[in-house]
Coordinates of C-alpha atoms in Angstrom, one line a residue:
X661 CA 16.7 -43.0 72.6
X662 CA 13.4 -41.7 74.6
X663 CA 10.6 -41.9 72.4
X664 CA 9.8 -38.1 72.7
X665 CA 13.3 -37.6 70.9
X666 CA 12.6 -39.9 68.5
X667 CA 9.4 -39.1 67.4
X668 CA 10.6 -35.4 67.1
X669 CA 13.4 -37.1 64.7
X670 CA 10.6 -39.2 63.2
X671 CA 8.8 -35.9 62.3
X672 CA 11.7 -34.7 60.3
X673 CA 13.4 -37.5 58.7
X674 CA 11.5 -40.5 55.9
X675 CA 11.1 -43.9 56.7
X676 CA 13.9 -46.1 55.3
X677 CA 12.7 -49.2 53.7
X678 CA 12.2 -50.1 49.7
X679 CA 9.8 -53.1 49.6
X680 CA 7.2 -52.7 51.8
X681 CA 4.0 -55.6 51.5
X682 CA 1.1 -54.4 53.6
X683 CA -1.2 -57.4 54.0
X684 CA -5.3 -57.9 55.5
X685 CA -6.0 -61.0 56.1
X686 CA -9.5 -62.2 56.6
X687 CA -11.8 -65.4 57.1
X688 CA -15.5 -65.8 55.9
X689 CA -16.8 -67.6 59.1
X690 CA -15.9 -66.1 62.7
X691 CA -17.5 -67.4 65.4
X692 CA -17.7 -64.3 67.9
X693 CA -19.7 -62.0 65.2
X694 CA -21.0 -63.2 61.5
X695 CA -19.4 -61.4 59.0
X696 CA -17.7 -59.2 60.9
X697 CA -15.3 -58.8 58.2
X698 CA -17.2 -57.9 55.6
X699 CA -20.6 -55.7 57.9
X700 CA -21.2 -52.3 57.3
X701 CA -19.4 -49.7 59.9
X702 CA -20.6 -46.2 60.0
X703 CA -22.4 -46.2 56.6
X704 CA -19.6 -48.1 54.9
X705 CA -17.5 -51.7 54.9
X706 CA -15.5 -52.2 57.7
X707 CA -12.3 -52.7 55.7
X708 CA -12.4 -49.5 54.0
X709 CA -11.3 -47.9 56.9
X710 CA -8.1 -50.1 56.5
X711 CA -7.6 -49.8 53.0
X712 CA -7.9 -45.7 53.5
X713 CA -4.8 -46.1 55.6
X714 CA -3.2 -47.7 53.2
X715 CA -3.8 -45.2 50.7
X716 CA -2.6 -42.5 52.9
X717 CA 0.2 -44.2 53.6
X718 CA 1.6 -45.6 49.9
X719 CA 0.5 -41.7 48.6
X720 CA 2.6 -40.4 51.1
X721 CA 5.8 -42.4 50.4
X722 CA 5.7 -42.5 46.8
X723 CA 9.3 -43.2 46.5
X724 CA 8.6 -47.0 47.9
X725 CA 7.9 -49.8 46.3
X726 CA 4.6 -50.4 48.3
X727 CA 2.3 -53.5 47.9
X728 CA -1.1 -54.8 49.5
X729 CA -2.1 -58.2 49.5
X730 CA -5.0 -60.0 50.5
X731 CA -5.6 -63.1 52.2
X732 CA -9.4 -64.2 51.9
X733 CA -11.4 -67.1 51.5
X734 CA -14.3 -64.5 51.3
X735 CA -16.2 -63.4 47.8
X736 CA -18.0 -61.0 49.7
X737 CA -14.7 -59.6 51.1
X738 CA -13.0 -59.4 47.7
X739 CA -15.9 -57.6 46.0
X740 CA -15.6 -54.6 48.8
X741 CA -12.0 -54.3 48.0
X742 CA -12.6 -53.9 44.4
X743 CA -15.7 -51.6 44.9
X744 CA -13.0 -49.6 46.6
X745 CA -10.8 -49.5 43.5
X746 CA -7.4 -50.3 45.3
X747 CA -4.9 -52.2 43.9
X748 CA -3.9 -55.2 45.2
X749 CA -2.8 -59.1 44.8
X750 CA -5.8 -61.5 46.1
X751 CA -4.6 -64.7 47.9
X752 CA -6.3 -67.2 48.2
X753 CA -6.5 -68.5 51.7
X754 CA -5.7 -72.0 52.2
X755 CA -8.0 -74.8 54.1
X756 CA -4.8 -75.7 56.0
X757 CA -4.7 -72.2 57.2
X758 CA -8.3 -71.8 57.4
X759 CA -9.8 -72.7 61.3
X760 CA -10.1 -70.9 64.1
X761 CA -6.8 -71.9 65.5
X762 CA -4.8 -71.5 63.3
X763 CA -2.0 -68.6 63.9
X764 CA -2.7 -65.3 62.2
X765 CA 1.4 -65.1 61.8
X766 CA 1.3 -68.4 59.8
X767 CA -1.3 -66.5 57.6
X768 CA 0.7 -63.3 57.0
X769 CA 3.7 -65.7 56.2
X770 CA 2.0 -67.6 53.6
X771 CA 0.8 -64.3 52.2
X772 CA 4.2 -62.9 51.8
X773 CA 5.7 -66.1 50.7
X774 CA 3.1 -66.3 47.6
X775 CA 2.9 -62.5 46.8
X776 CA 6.9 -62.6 46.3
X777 CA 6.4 -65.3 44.0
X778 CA 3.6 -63.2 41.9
X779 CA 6.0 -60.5 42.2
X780 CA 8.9 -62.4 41.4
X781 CA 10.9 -60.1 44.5
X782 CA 11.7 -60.2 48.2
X783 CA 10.0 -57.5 50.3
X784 CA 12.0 -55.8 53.1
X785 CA 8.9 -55.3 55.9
X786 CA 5.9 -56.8 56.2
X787 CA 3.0 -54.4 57.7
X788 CA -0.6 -56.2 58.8
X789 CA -3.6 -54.4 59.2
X790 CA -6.2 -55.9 61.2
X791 CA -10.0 -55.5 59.5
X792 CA -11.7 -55.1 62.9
X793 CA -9.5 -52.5 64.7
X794 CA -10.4 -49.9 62.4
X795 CA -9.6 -46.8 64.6
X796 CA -5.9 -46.1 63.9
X797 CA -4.0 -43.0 62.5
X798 CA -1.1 -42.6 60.3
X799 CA 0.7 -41.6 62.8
X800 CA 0.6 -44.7 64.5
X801 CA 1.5 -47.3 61.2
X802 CA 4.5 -44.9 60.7
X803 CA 5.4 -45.4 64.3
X804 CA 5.3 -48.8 64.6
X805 CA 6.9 -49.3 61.4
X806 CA 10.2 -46.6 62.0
X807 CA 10.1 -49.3 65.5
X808 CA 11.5 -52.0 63.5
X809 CA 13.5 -49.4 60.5
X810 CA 15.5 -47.5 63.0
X811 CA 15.3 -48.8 66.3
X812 CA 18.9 -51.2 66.4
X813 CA 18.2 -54.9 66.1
X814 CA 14.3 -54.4 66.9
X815 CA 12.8 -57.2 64.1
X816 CA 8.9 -56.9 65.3
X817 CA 6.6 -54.2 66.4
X818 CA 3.1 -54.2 67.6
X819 CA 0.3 -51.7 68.2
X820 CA -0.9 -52.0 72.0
X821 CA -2.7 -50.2 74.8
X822 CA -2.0 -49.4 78.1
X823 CA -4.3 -52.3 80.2
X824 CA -6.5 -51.4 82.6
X825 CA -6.0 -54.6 84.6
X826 CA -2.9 -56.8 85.6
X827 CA -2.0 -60.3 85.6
X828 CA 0.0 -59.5 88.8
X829 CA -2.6 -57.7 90.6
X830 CA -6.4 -58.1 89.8
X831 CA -6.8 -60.9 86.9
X832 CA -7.4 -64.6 87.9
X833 CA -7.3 -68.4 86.3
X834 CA -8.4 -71.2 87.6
X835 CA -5.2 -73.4 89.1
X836 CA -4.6 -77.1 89.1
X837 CA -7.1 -78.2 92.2
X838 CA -9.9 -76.2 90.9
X839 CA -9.9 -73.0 92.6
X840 CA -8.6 -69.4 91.5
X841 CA -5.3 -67.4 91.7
X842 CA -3.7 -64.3 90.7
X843 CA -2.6 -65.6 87.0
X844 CA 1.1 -64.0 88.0
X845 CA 2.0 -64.9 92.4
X846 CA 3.0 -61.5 93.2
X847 CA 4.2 -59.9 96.6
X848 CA 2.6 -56.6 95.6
X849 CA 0.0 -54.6 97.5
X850 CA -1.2 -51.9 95.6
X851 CA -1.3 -50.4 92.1
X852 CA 1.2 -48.0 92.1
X853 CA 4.0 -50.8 92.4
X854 CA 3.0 -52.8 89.7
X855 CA 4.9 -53.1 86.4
X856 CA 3.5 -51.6 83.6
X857 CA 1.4 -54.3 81.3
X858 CA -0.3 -53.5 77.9
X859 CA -3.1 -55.1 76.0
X860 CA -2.2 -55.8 72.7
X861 CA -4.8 -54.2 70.5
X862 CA -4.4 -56.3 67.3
X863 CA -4.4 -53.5 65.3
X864 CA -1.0 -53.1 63.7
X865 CA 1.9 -55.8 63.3
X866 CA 5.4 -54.8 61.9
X867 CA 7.9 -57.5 61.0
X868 CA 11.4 -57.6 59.4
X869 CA 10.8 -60.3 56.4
X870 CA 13.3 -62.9 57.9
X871 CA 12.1 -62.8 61.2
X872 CA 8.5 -62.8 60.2
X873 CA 9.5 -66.6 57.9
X874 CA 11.1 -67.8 61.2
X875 CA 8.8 -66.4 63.5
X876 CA 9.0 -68.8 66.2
X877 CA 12.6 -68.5 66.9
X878 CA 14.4 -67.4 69.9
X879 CA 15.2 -64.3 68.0
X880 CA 12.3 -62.5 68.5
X881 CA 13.5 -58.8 69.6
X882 CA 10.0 -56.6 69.5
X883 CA 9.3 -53.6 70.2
X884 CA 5.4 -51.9 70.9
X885 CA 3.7 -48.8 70.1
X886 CA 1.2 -47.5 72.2
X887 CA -2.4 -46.3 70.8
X888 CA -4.7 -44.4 72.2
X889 CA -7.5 -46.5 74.0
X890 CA -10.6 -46.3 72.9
X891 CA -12.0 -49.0 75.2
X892 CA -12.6 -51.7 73.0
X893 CA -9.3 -53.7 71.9
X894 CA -11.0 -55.9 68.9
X895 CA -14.7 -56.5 67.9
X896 CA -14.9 -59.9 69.0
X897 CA -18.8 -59.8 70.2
X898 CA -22.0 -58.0 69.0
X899 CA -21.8 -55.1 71.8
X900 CA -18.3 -54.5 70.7
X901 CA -19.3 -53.6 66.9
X902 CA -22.3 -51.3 68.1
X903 CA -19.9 -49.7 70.9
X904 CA -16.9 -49.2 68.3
X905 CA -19.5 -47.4 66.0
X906 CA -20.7 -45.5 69.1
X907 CA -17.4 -44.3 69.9
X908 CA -16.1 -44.0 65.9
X909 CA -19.2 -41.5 66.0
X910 CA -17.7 -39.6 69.3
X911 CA -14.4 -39.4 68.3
X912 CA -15.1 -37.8 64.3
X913 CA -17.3 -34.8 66.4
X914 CA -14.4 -34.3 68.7
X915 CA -11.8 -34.4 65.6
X916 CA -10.2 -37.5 65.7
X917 CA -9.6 -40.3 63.7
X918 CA -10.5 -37.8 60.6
X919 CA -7.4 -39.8 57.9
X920 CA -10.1 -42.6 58.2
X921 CA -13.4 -40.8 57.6
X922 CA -14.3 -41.4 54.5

């Protein structure tokens, strides 16, 4: 189905699922910025911006049974989410699961796995909301999410952008003899030929509970749902925070983004 039909079915029609765990998962230490979890973002915590979605969202679908857990190692982090009076399950994050390369789906797996046992129930989809990517609608958790509910055998969904640069086209790496290639050999000659490549914006992740405990099968059938882009994919550096609270600022005075001012 073309999306513009389905989102004009979307618009009409609830989202089918009963058990839905939302989970936010985030460290103490991160080596790009300090804290980045827990700083202050236009005059308040950076996960409130998350947690508002959240409460949009569970208000709005009142006939689910909708849980948020959180995976921390952070005291700092935990106190912000109970200054913000939401309810939730805290887990503790584990020092297996704890480094900086460790898998963020191994995370959201082990949160799942522990909150069914508090809960003493399976959950149908699993939602993550990423702490750092605060600018993100309704809208675009319901679409990502109706991806894997009603698209046929679709088991993951993720929030992307449109990239600005291509693997086959203008992006390089460093080959086997110490100079630099295209990272994908490609034939084509201008921009207009290329496939269409997207950046994935780490905002949003939708899985289907099985697939998300076996998620390096080969069953992995994934979907993606394009966000707008507001130039900065994550806030991995410094610049990035001041820039995303530069542009948060822009896009409140021009009307957007207004389910997460708070």
């Amino acid at each position: 189905m073309h999306m513009q039909h389905l989102k004009l079915h979307w618009e009409t029609n609830r989202i089918m699922a009963n058990k839905i765990l939302f989970t936010i998962c985030g460290r103490a230490g991160s080596k790009g910025v300090k804290g980045k979890n827990v700083k202050t973002f236009c005059g308040k915590p950076i996960v409130d911006y998350t947690l508002e979605i959240y409460k949009k969202y569970k208000k709005k679908y009142k006939e689910q049974e909708i849980y948020l857990a959180i995976n921390t190692d952070s005291q700092l982090l935990k106190k912000q989410i109970q200054d913000y009076e939401t309810d939730c399950f805290f887990i503790e994050r584990k020092e297996a699961l704890a480094g900086d390369v460790v898998s963020k789906t191994d995370v959201i797996a082990d949160t799942l796995i522990q909150t069914e046992q508090i809960v003493g129930n399976q959950m149908d989809i699993i939602i993550d909301l990423d702490i750092t990517s605060p600018l993100r609608n309704l809208a675009d958790v319901e679409g990502a999410l109706r991806l894997v509910t009603e698209e046929k055998e679709c088991n993951y969904a993720y929030s992307v952008t449109e990239s600005r640069r291509s693997p086959y086209f203008n992006m390089v790496c460093e080959n086997k003899d110490g100079y630099y290639d295209r990272v994908i050999k490609s034939t084509y000659t201008a921009r207009q030929q290329l496939p269409v490549c997207y950046d994935m914006n780490a905002s949003i992740y939708v899985f289907e509970r099985d697939y998300l405990l076996d998620a390096k099968s080969e069953n992995r059938k994934a979907h993606i749902w394009i966000m707008e882009d507001t130039g900065i994919l994550d806030i991995d550096s410094e610049n990035d925070f001041k820039l995303m609270e530069v542009l948060t600022e822009y896009f409140w005075r021009k009307g957007k983004y207004q389910e997460i001012k708070i």
